[in-house]
Coordinates of N, CA and C in Angstrom, one line a residue:
M14 N -230.6 -59.2 44.2 CA -231.5 -60.0 45.0 C -231.2 -61.5 45.0
I15 N -231.0 -62.1 46.1 CA -230.7 -63.5 46.2 C -232.0 -64.2 46.3
R16 N -232.2 -65.1 45.3 CA -233.4 -65.9 45.2 C -233.2 -67.2 46.0
V17 N -234.1 -67.5 47.0 CA -233.9 -68.6 47.8 C -235.1 -69.6 47.7
F18 N -234.9 -70.9 47.6 CA -235.9 -71.9 47.5 C -235.8 -72.7 48.7
L19 N -236.9 -73.0 49.4 CA -237.0 -73.8 50.6 C -237.5 -75.2 50.4
V20 N -236.8 -76.2 51.0 CA -237.2 -77.6 50.9 C -237.2 -78.2 52.3
D21 N -238.4 -78.4 52.8 CA -238.5 -79.0 54.1 C -239.9 -79.6 54.2
D22 N -240.0 -80.8 54.9 CA -241.3 -81.4 54.9 C -242.2 -80.8 56.0
Q23 N -241.7 -79.9 56.8 CA -242.5 -79.3 57.8 C -242.9 -77.9 57.4
A24 N -244.2 -77.7 57.2 CA -244.7 -76.4 56.8 C -244.4 -75.2 57.7
L25 N -244.4 -75.5 59.0 CA -244.0 -74.4 59.9 C -242.6 -74.0 59.8
V26 N -241.7 -74.9 59.5 CA -240.3 -74.6 59.3 C -240.1 -73.7 58.1
R27 N -240.8 -74.1 57.0 CA -240.7 -73.3 55.7 C -241.3 -71.9 56.0
A28 N -242.4 -71.8 56.7 CA -243.0 -70.5 57.0 C -242.0 -69.7 57.8
G29 N -241.4 -70.3 58.8 CA -240.5 -69.5 59.6 C -239.3 -69.0 58.9
F30 N -238.7 -69.9 58.1 CA -237.6 -69.4 57.2 C -238.0 -68.4 56.2
G31 N -239.2 -68.6 55.7 CA -239.7 -67.6 54.7 C -239.9 -66.2 55.3
M32 N -240.4 -66.1 56.4 CA -240.6 -64.8 57.1 C -239.2 -64.2 57.3
L33 N -238.3 -64.9 57.8 CA -237.0 -64.4 58.1 C -236.3 -63.9 56.8
I34 N -236.3 -64.7 55.8 CA -235.6 -64.4 54.5 C -236.3 -63.2 53.8
N35 N -237.6 -63.2 53.7 CA -238.4 -62.1 53.0 C -238.3 -60.8 53.7
A36 N -237.8 -60.8 55.0 CA -237.7 -59.6 55.7 C -236.4 -58.9 55.4
Q37 N -235.5 -59.6 54.6 CA -234.2 -59.0 54.2 C -234.4 -58.2 52.9
D38 N -233.6 -57.1 52.8 CA -233.6 -56.3 51.6 C -232.9 -56.9 50.4
D39 N -232.1 -57.9 50.7 CA -231.3 -58.4 49.6 C -231.6 -59.8 49.2
M40 N -232.7 -60.4 49.7 CA -233.1 -61.8 49.4 C -234.6 -62.0 49.4
A41 N -235.0 -63.0 48.7 CA -236.5 -63.3 48.7 C -236.7 -64.7 48.4
V42 N -237.7 -65.3 49.0 CA -238.1 -66.7 48.8 C -238.9 -66.8 47.4
V43 N -238.4 -67.6 46.5 CA -239.1 -67.7 45.2 C -239.9 -69.0 45.1
G44 N -239.9 -69.9 46.1 CA -240.7 -71.1 46.1 C -240.3 -72.0 47.2
D45 N -241.1 -73.0 47.4 CA -240.8 -74.0 48.4 C -241.4 -75.4 48.0
A46 N -241.0 -76.4 48.7 CA -241.5 -77.7 48.5 C -241.3 -78.6 49.7
A47 N -242.2 -79.6 49.8 CA -242.2 -80.4 51.0 C -241.4 -81.7 50.9
D48 N -240.8 -82.0 49.7 CA -240.0 -83.1 49.6 C -239.1 -82.9 48.4
G49 N -238.1 -83.8 48.3 CA -237.1 -83.6 47.2 C -237.6 -83.7 45.8
A50 N -238.5 -84.6 45.6 CA -239.1 -84.8 44.3 C -239.8 -83.6 43.8
A51 N -240.7 -83.0 44.7 CA -241.4 -81.8 44.4 C -240.5 -80.6 44.1
A52 N -239.4 -80.6 44.9 CA -238.4 -79.5 44.7 C -237.8 -79.6 43.4
L53 N -237.4 -80.8 42.9 CA -236.7 -80.9 41.6 C -237.7 -80.5 40.5
T54 N -238.9 -80.8 40.6 CA -239.9 -80.4 39.6 C -240.1 -78.9 39.6
A55 N -240.2 -78.3 40.8 CA -240.4 -76.9 40.9 C -239.1 -76.1 40.4
L56 N -238.0 -76.6 40.8 CA -236.7 -75.9 40.4 C -236.4 -76.0 38.9
A57 N -237.0 -77.0 38.2 CA -236.8 -77.0 36.8 C -237.5 -75.9 36.1
A58 N -238.4 -75.2 36.8 CA -239.1 -74.1 36.2 C -239.0 -72.8 37.0
T59 N -238.2 -72.9 38.1 CA -238.0 -71.7 38.9 C -236.5 -71.4 39.1
A60 N -236.2 -70.2 38.8 CA -234.8 -69.7 38.9 C -234.5 -69.4 40.4
A61 N -233.4 -70.0 40.9 CA -233.0 -69.8 42.3 C -231.5 -69.8 42.4
D62 N -231.1 -69.0 43.4 CA -229.6 -68.9 43.7 C -229.2 -69.9 44.7
V63 N -230.0 -70.0 45.8 CA -229.6 -70.9 46.9 C -230.8 -71.7 47.3
V64 N -230.6 -73.0 47.5 CA -231.7 -73.9 48.0 C -231.3 -74.3 49.4
L65 N -232.3 -74.1 50.3 CA -232.1 -74.6 51.7 C -232.7 -76.0 51.7
M66 N -231.9 -77.0 51.9 CA -232.4 -78.4 51.8 C -232.4 -79.1 53.1
D67 N -233.5 -79.6 53.5 CA -233.6 -80.5 54.6 C -233.1 -81.9 54.2
I68 N -232.8 -82.7 55.2 CA -232.2 -84.1 54.8 C -233.3 -85.1 54.8
R69 N -234.0 -85.3 55.9 CA -235.0 -86.4 56.1 C -236.3 -85.9 55.6
M70 N -236.8 -86.4 54.4 CA -238.1 -86.0 53.9 C -238.7 -87.2 53.2
P71 N -240.0 -87.2 53.0 CA -240.7 -88.3 52.3 C -240.4 -88.2 50.8
V72 N -240.8 -89.3 50.1 CA -240.7 -89.4 48.7 C -239.3 -89.4 48.2
L73 N -238.5 -88.3 48.4 CA -237.1 -88.2 48.0 C -236.4 -87.4 49.0
D74 N -235.4 -88.0 49.6 CA -234.7 -87.2 50.7 C -233.7 -86.2 50.1
G75 N -233.2 -85.4 51.1 CA -232.4 -84.2 50.7 C -231.1 -84.6 50.0
V76 N -230.5 -85.7 50.4 CA -229.2 -86.2 49.8 C -229.4 -86.5 48.3
E77 N -230.4 -87.3 48.0 CA -230.6 -87.7 46.6 C -231.1 -86.5 45.8
A78 N -231.9 -85.7 46.4 CA -232.4 -84.5 45.7 C -231.2 -83.6 45.3
T79 N -230.3 -83.4 46.3 CA -229.1 -82.6 46.0 C -228.3 -83.2 44.9
R80 N -228.1 -84.5 45.0 CA -227.3 -85.2 44.0 C -227.9 -85.0 42.6
R81 N -229.2 -85.2 42.5 CA -229.8 -85.0 41.1 C -229.8 -83.6 40.7
L82 N -230.0 -82.7 41.6 CA -230.0 -81.2 41.2 C -228.7 -80.8 40.7
L83 N -227.6 -81.3 41.3 CA -226.3 -80.9 40.9 C -225.5 -81.8 40.0
A84 N -226.2 -82.8 39.5 CA -225.6 -83.8 38.7 C -224.9 -83.2 37.4
E85 N -225.5 -82.3 36.8 CA -225.0 -81.6 35.7 C -225.0 -80.1 35.9
P86 N -224.1 -79.6 36.8 CA -224.1 -78.2 37.1 C -223.8 -77.3 35.9
G87 N -224.5 -76.1 35.9 CA -224.3 -75.1 34.9 C -224.3 -73.8 35.5
P88 N -224.2 -72.7 34.7 CA -224.2 -71.4 35.3 C -225.5 -71.0 36.0
D89 N -226.6 -71.6 35.7 CA -227.8 -71.3 36.4 C -228.2 -72.3 37.5
T90 N -227.3 -73.2 37.8 CA -227.6 -74.2 38.8 C -227.5 -73.6 40.2
P91 N -228.5 -73.7 41.1 CA -228.4 -73.1 42.4 C -227.4 -73.8 43.3
K92 N -227.0 -73.1 44.3 CA -226.1 -73.7 45.3 C -227.1 -74.3 46.4
V93 N -226.6 -75.4 47.1 CA -227.4 -76.0 48.1 C -226.8 -75.9 49.4
L94 N -227.6 -75.4 50.4 CA -227.2 -75.3 51.8 C -228.0 -76.3 52.6
V95 N -227.4 -77.3 53.1 CA -228.1 -78.4 53.9 C -228.3 -77.9 55.3
L96 N -229.5 -78.1 55.8 CA -229.8 -77.8 57.2 C -230.2 -79.1 57.8
T97 N -229.5 -79.4 59.0 CA -229.7 -80.7 59.6 C -229.8 -80.6 61.1
T98 N -230.4 -81.6 61.8 CA -230.3 -81.6 63.2 C -229.2 -82.5 63.6
F99 N -228.7 -82.3 64.8 CA -227.5 -83.0 65.3 C -227.6 -84.5 65.2
D100 N -228.8 -85.1 65.5 CA -228.9 -86.5 65.5 C -229.1 -87.1 64.1
L101 N -229.0 -86.3 63.1 CA -229.1 -86.8 61.7 C -227.8 -86.5 61.0
D102 N -226.8 -86.2 61.7 CA -225.5 -85.8 61.0 C -224.9 -86.9 60.2
E103 N -225.3 -88.2 60.3 CA -224.8 -89.2 59.5 C -225.1 -89.0 58.0
Y104 N -226.1 -88.2 57.7 CA -226.5 -87.9 56.4 C -225.6 -86.7 55.8
V105 N -225.0 -86.0 56.6 CA -224.3 -84.8 56.1 C -223.2 -85.1 55.2
F106 N -222.4 -86.1 55.5 CA -221.3 -86.4 54.7 C -221.7 -86.8 53.2
A107 N -222.8 -87.5 53.2 CA -223.4 -87.9 51.8 C -223.9 -86.7 51.1
A108 N -224.5 -85.7 51.8 CA -225.0 -84.5 51.2 C -223.8 -83.7 50.6
L109 N -222.8 -83.6 51.4 CA -221.6 -82.8 50.9 C -221.0 -83.5 49.7
K110 N -220.9 -84.8 49.8 CA -220.4 -85.6 48.6 C -221.2 -85.4 47.4
A111 N -222.5 -85.1 47.6 CA -223.5 -84.9 46.5 C -223.3 -83.6 45.9
G112 N -222.6 -82.7 46.5 CA -222.3 -81.4 45.9 C -222.8 -80.2 46.7
A113 N -223.4 -80.4 47.9 CA -223.9 -79.3 48.7 C -222.7 -78.3 49.0
S114 N -223.0 -77.1 49.1 CA -222.0 -76.0 49.3 C -221.8 -75.8 50.8
G115 N -222.5 -76.5 51.7 CA -222.3 -76.4 53.1 C -223.4 -76.9 53.9
F116 N -223.3 -76.8 55.2 CA -224.3 -77.3 56.1 C -224.3 -76.4 57.3
L117 N -225.5 -76.3 57.9 CA -225.7 -75.7 59.2 C -226.7 -76.5 60.0
L118 N -226.6 -76.4 61.3 CA -227.6 -77.0 62.2 C -228.9 -76.2 62.1
K119 N -230.0 -76.9 62.3 CA -231.2 -76.2 62.2 C -231.4 -75.2 63.4
D120 N -230.7 -75.4 64.5 CA -230.9 -74.5 65.6 C -229.9 -73.3 65.5
T121 N -229.3 -73.1 64.3 CA -228.3 -72.0 64.2 C -229.1 -70.6 64.4
R122 N -228.3 -69.6 64.7 CA -228.9 -68.3 64.9 C -229.4 -67.7 63.6
P123 N -230.5 -66.9 63.6 CA -231.0 -66.4 62.3 C -229.9 -65.6 61.6
D124 N -229.1 -64.8 62.3 CA -228.0 -64.0 61.6 C -227.0 -64.9 60.9
E125 N -226.7 -66.1 61.6 CA -225.8 -67.0 61.0 C -226.3 -67.6 59.7
L126 N -227.6 -67.9 59.7 CA -228.3 -68.5 58.5 C -228.3 -67.5 57.4
L127 N -228.6 -66.3 57.7 CA -228.6 -65.3 56.6 C -227.2 -65.0 56.1
S128 N -226.2 -65.0 56.9 CA -224.9 -64.8 56.5 C -224.4 -66.0 55.6
A129 N -224.8 -67.2 56.0 CA -224.5 -68.4 55.2 C -225.1 -68.3 53.8
I130 N -226.4 -67.9 53.7 CA -227.0 -67.8 52.4 C -226.3 -66.8 51.5
R131 N -225.9 -65.6 52.1 CA -225.1 -64.6 51.3 C -223.8 -65.2 50.9
T132 N -223.1 -65.9 51.8 CA -221.8 -66.4 51.5 C -221.9 -67.4 50.3
I133 N -222.8 -68.3 50.4 CA -223.0 -69.3 49.4 C -223.4 -68.7 48.0
A134 N -224.3 -67.7 48.1 CA -224.7 -67.1 46.9 C -223.6 -66.4 46.2
A135 N -222.6 -66.0 47.0 CA -221.4 -65.3 46.4 C -220.4 -66.3 45.8
G136 N -220.7 -67.6 46.0 CA -219.8 -68.6 45.4 C -218.9 -69.3 46.3
D137 N -218.9 -69.0 47.6 CA -218.1 -69.6 48.6 C -218.8 -70.8 49.3
A138 N -218.2 -71.4 50.2 CA -218.8 -72.5 50.9 C -218.9 -72.2 52.4
V139 N -219.8 -72.9 53.1 CA -220.0 -72.6 54.5 C -220.0 -73.9 55.3
I140 N -219.1 -74.0 56.2 CA -219.1 -75.1 57.2 C -219.0 -74.4 58.5
A141 N -220.1 -74.3 59.2 CA -220.2 -73.6 60.4 C -219.1 -74.0 61.4
P142 N -218.2 -73.1 61.8 CA -217.1 -73.5 62.7 C -217.6 -74.1 64.0
S143 N -218.7 -73.6 64.5 CA -219.2 -74.1 65.8 C -219.7 -75.5 65.7
A144 N -220.1 -75.9 64.4 CA -220.6 -77.3 64.3 C -219.6 -78.3 63.7
T145 N -218.6 -77.8 63.0 CA -217.7 -78.6 62.2 C -217.1 -79.7 63.0
R146 N -216.5 -79.3 64.1 CA -215.8 -80.3 64.9 C -216.7 -81.4 65.4
R147 N -217.9 -81.1 65.9 CA -218.8 -82.1 66.4 C -219.4 -82.9 65.3
L148 N -219.8 -82.3 64.2 CA -220.5 -83.0 63.1 C -219.5 -84.0 62.5
L149 N -218.3 -83.5 62.1 CA -217.4 -84.3 61.4 C -216.9 -85.5 62.2
Q150 N -216.9 -85.4 63.5 CA -216.5 -86.5 64.4 C -217.5 -87.6 64.2
H151 N -218.7 -87.3 63.9 CA -219.8 -88.3 63.7 C -219.9 -88.8 62.3
V152 N -219.8 -87.8 61.3 CA -220.0 -88.3 59.9 C -218.8 -89.1 59.5
T153 N -217.6 -88.9 60.0 CA -216.5 -89.7 59.6 C -216.5 -91.1 60.2
A154 N -217.4 -91.3 61.1 CA -217.6 -92.7 61.7 C -218.1 -93.6 60.6
A155 N -218.8 -93.0 59.6 CA -219.3 -93.8 58.5 C -218.3 -94.2 57.4
L156 N -217.1 -93.6 57.5 CA -216.0 -93.9 56.6 C -215.5 -95.3 56.9
P157 N -214.9 -96.0 55.9 CA -214.4 -97.3 56.1 C -213.2 -97.2 57.2
S158 N -213.1 -98.3 58.0 CA -212.1 -98.3 59.0 C -210.7 -98.6 58.5
A159 N -210.7 -99.2 57.3 CA -209.4 -99.6 56.7 C -208.6 -98.4 56.4
P160 N -207.3 -98.5 56.3 CA -206.5 -97.3 55.9 C -206.8 -96.8 54.6
A161 N -206.8 -95.5 54.4 CA -207.1 -95.0 53.1 C -206.1 -95.3 52.1
P162 N -206.4 -95.6 50.8 CA -205.4 -95.8 49.8 C -204.6 -94.6 49.6
P163 N -203.3 -94.8 49.2 CA -202.4 -93.6 49.0 C -203.0 -92.7 47.9
D164 N -202.9 -91.4 48.1 CA -203.4 -90.4 47.2 C -202.2 -89.6 46.7
D165 N -201.9 -89.6 45.5 CA -200.7 -88.9 44.9 C -200.8 -87.4 45.1
R166 N -202.1 -86.9 45.2 CA -202.2 -85.5 45.4 C -201.6 -85.0 46.7
L167 N -201.6 -85.8 47.7 CA -201.0 -85.4 49.0 C -199.6 -85.1 48.9
G168 N -198.9 -85.8 48.0 CA -197.5 -85.6 47.8 C -197.2 -84.3 47.1
Q169 N -198.2 -83.7 46.4 CA -198.0 -82.5 45.7 C -198.0 -81.3 46.7
L170 N -198.5 -81.5 47.9 CA -198.6 -80.4 48.9 C -197.3 -80.1 49.6
T171 N -197.1 -78.8 49.8 CA -196.0 -78.4 50.7 C -196.4 -78.6 52.1
A172 N -195.4 -78.6 53.0 CA -195.6 -78.8 54.4 C -196.6 -77.7 54.9
R173 N -196.5 -76.5 54.4 CA -197.3 -75.4 54.9 C -198.7 -75.6 54.4
E174 N -198.9 -76.1 53.2 CA -200.2 -76.4 52.6 C -200.9 -77.5 53.4
R175 N -200.2 -78.4 53.8 CA -200.7 -79.5 54.7 C -201.2 -79.0 56.0
E176 N -200.5 -78.1 56.6 CA -200.9 -77.5 57.9 C -202.2 -76.7 57.7
V177 N -202.2 -75.9 56.6 CA -203.5 -75.1 56.4 C -204.6 -76.1 56.1
L178 N -204.4 -77.2 55.4 CA -205.5 -78.1 55.1 C -206.0 -78.7 56.4
V179 N -205.1 -79.1 57.3 CA -205.6 -79.7 58.6 C -206.4 -78.6 59.4
E180 N -206.0 -77.4 59.4 CA -206.8 -76.4 60.1 C -208.1 -76.1 59.5
I181 N -208.2 -76.2 58.2 CA -209.5 -76.1 57.5 C -210.4 -77.2 57.9
A182 N -209.9 -78.4 57.9 CA -210.7 -79.6 58.3 C -211.1 -79.5 59.8
R183 N -210.4 -78.8 60.6 CA -210.8 -78.6 62.0 C -211.9 -77.5 62.1
G184 N -212.3 -76.9 61.0 CA -213.3 -75.9 61.0 C -212.9 -74.5 61.3
L185 N -211.6 -74.2 61.2 CA -211.1 -72.8 61.4 C -211.3 -71.9 60.2
T186 N -211.6 -70.7 60.5 CA -211.7 -69.7 59.5 C -210.4 -69.2 59.1
N187 N -210.3 -68.4 58.0 CA -209.0 -67.9 57.5 C -208.3 -67.1 58.6
P188 N -209.0 -66.1 59.2 CA -208.3 -65.4 60.3 C -207.8 -66.2 61.4
E189 N -208.6 -67.3 61.8 CA -208.1 -68.1 62.9 C -206.9 -68.9 62.5
I190 N -206.9 -69.4 61.2 CA -205.7 -70.1 60.7 C -204.5 -69.2 60.7
A191 N -204.7 -68.0 60.2 CA -203.6 -67.0 60.2 C -203.0 -66.8 61.5
A192 N -203.9 -66.6 62.5 CA -203.4 -66.4 63.9 C -202.7 -67.6 64.5
G193 N -203.2 -68.8 64.2 CA -202.6 -70.0 64.8 C -201.3 -70.4 64.1
L194 N -201.2 -70.1 62.8 CA -199.9 -70.5 62.1 C -199.0 -69.3 61.9
F195 N -199.3 -68.2 62.5 CA -198.5 -67.0 62.5 C -198.1 -66.6 61.0
M196 N -199.2 -66.4 60.3 CA -199.0 -65.9 58.9 C -200.1 -64.9 58.6
A197 N -199.9 -64.1 57.5 CA -200.9 -63.1 57.1 C -202.1 -63.8 56.5
E198 N -203.3 -63.2 56.7 CA -204.5 -63.8 56.2 C -204.4 -63.9 54.7
S199 N -203.8 -63.0 54.0 CA -203.6 -63.0 52.6 C -202.8 -64.3 52.2
T200 N -201.9 -64.6 53.0 CA -201.1 -65.8 52.7 C -201.9 -67.1 52.9
V201 N -202.8 -67.1 53.9 CA -203.7 -68.2 54.0 C -204.6 -68.4 52.8
K202 N -205.1 -67.2 52.3 CA -206.0 -67.3 51.1 C -205.2 -67.8 49.9
T203 N -203.9 -67.5 49.8 CA -203.1 -68.0 48.7 C -203.0 -69.5 48.8
H204 N -202.7 -70.0 50.1 CA -202.6 -71.4 50.3 C -203.9 -72.2 50.0
V205 N -205.0 -71.6 50.4 CA -206.3 -72.2 50.1 C -206.6 -72.3 48.6
G206 N -206.2 -71.3 47.9 CA -206.4 -71.3 46.4 C -205.5 -72.4 45.8
S207 N -204.3 -72.5 46.3 CA -203.4 -73.6 45.8 C -203.9 -75.0 46.1
L208 N -204.5 -75.1 47.3 CA -205.0 -76.4 47.7 C -206.2 -76.8 46.8
L209 N -207.1 -75.8 46.5 CA -208.2 -76.1 45.6 C -207.7 -76.6 44.3
A210 N -206.7 -75.9 43.8 CA -206.2 -76.3 42.4 C -205.5 -77.7 42.4
K211 N -204.6 -77.9 43.4 CA -203.8 -79.1 43.5 C -204.7 -80.3 43.8
L212 N -205.7 -80.2 44.6 CA -206.5 -81.3 45.0 C -207.8 -81.4 44.2
Q213 N -207.9 -80.5 43.2 CA -209.1 -80.5 42.3 C -210.4 -80.5 43.0
R214 N -210.5 -79.6 43.9 CA -211.7 -79.5 44.7 C -212.4 -78.2 44.4
R215 N -213.7 -78.2 44.5 CA -214.5 -77.0 44.1 C -214.5 -75.9 45.1
D216 N -214.5 -76.3 46.4 CA -214.6 -75.3 47.5 C -214.1 -75.8 48.8
R217 N -214.3 -75.1 49.8 CA -213.7 -75.4 51.1 C -214.3 -76.7 51.7
V218 N -215.6 -77.0 51.4 CA -216.2 -78.2 51.8 C -215.4 -79.4 51.2
G219 N -215.1 -79.3 49.9 CA -214.3 -80.4 49.3 C -213.0 -80.6 49.9
L220 N -212.3 -79.6 50.4 CA -211.1 -79.7 51.1 C -211.2 -80.5 52.4
V221 N -212.3 -80.2 53.2 CA -212.6 -80.9 54.4 C -212.8 -82.3 54.2
L222 N -213.6 -82.6 53.2 CA -213.9 -84.0 52.9 C -212.6 -84.8 52.4
F223 N -211.8 -84.1 51.6 CA -210.5 -84.7 51.2 C -209.6 -85.1 52.4
A224 N -209.6 -84.1 53.3 CA -208.7 -84.4 54.5 C -209.2 -85.6 55.3
F225 N -210.5 -85.8 55.4 CA -211.0 -86.9 56.2 C -210.9 -88.2 55.4
E226 N -211.2 -88.1 54.1 CA -211.1 -89.3 53.2 C -209.7 -89.9 53.2
T227 N -208.7 -89.0 53.2 CA -207.3 -89.5 53.1 C -206.7 -89.8 54.5
R228 N -207.5 -89.6 55.5 CA -207.1 -89.8 56.9 C -206.0 -88.8 57.3
L229 N -205.9 -87.7 56.6 CA -204.9 -86.6 57.0 C -205.3 -86.1 58.4
V230 N -206.6 -86.1 58.6 CA -207.1 -85.8 60.0 C -208.1 -86.9 60.3
R231 N -208.4 -87.1 61.6 CA -209.3 -88.2 62.1 C -210.2 -87.6 63.1

C-alpha cells in the first residue's frame, strides 16, 4: 500500500485528490496539510511514501518545505511530487533542486497522476514528457545568463552518453530515446545508469537539471 500525504492550501483540491487516491486498491491518503509548516509537523509523526506538494502556500511554501523535509534523507523519508500550475513554473526549478522527485501540472489527467505516484513510490523520478519542454523553457530563464563554468564531469561522458543526456533533458522516455537514437531500450537504460553514476545524480530529474545548468541544452 502506497501511503500518500497531501499538501495544498485549497481544501477542495485536497478533497479531490483524496477521493481519487483512496479509490485505488494500492494506495491511501494518510494525512493532509494546508501549508508547508503544518505538513512538516504532521510528517514528523506520520509515515508516508509520497508527498503531493503544492508550491504557493501560506506560512511556508512548497519549495522550502521540500528542502527541509529532504535535508537529511533516510530510508523512511518520503518522496516529493510537486504539483504546479503553468504560470507558477518559475518555482519548479527550485523545487527540483530542493530534492523533489518530479513534477506534474495540476491539470494532468487522473491516470497520469496515479501513475506518477506509483512510479515515484518505486524509487524512480517523474518528469511529465508533455510538460517538460514547456516548463523547462520557462524555469531555465531563471538561470544566470553568463556561460556556465566548465564541469569536469562532462568530459567523462562518451559521445553516446551525451546524446542520451540531451534526449532526457528534452523530456523523452527511454522507448522514445531508443527509437530516436536507433538503439535497444536496454542499452538506453545502461547509458542512463552510467550517467547517474558519472554525474553523481540521484535520479532522472537530476540529469535534466545538470544538462540545463551546464548549458548542454538550452
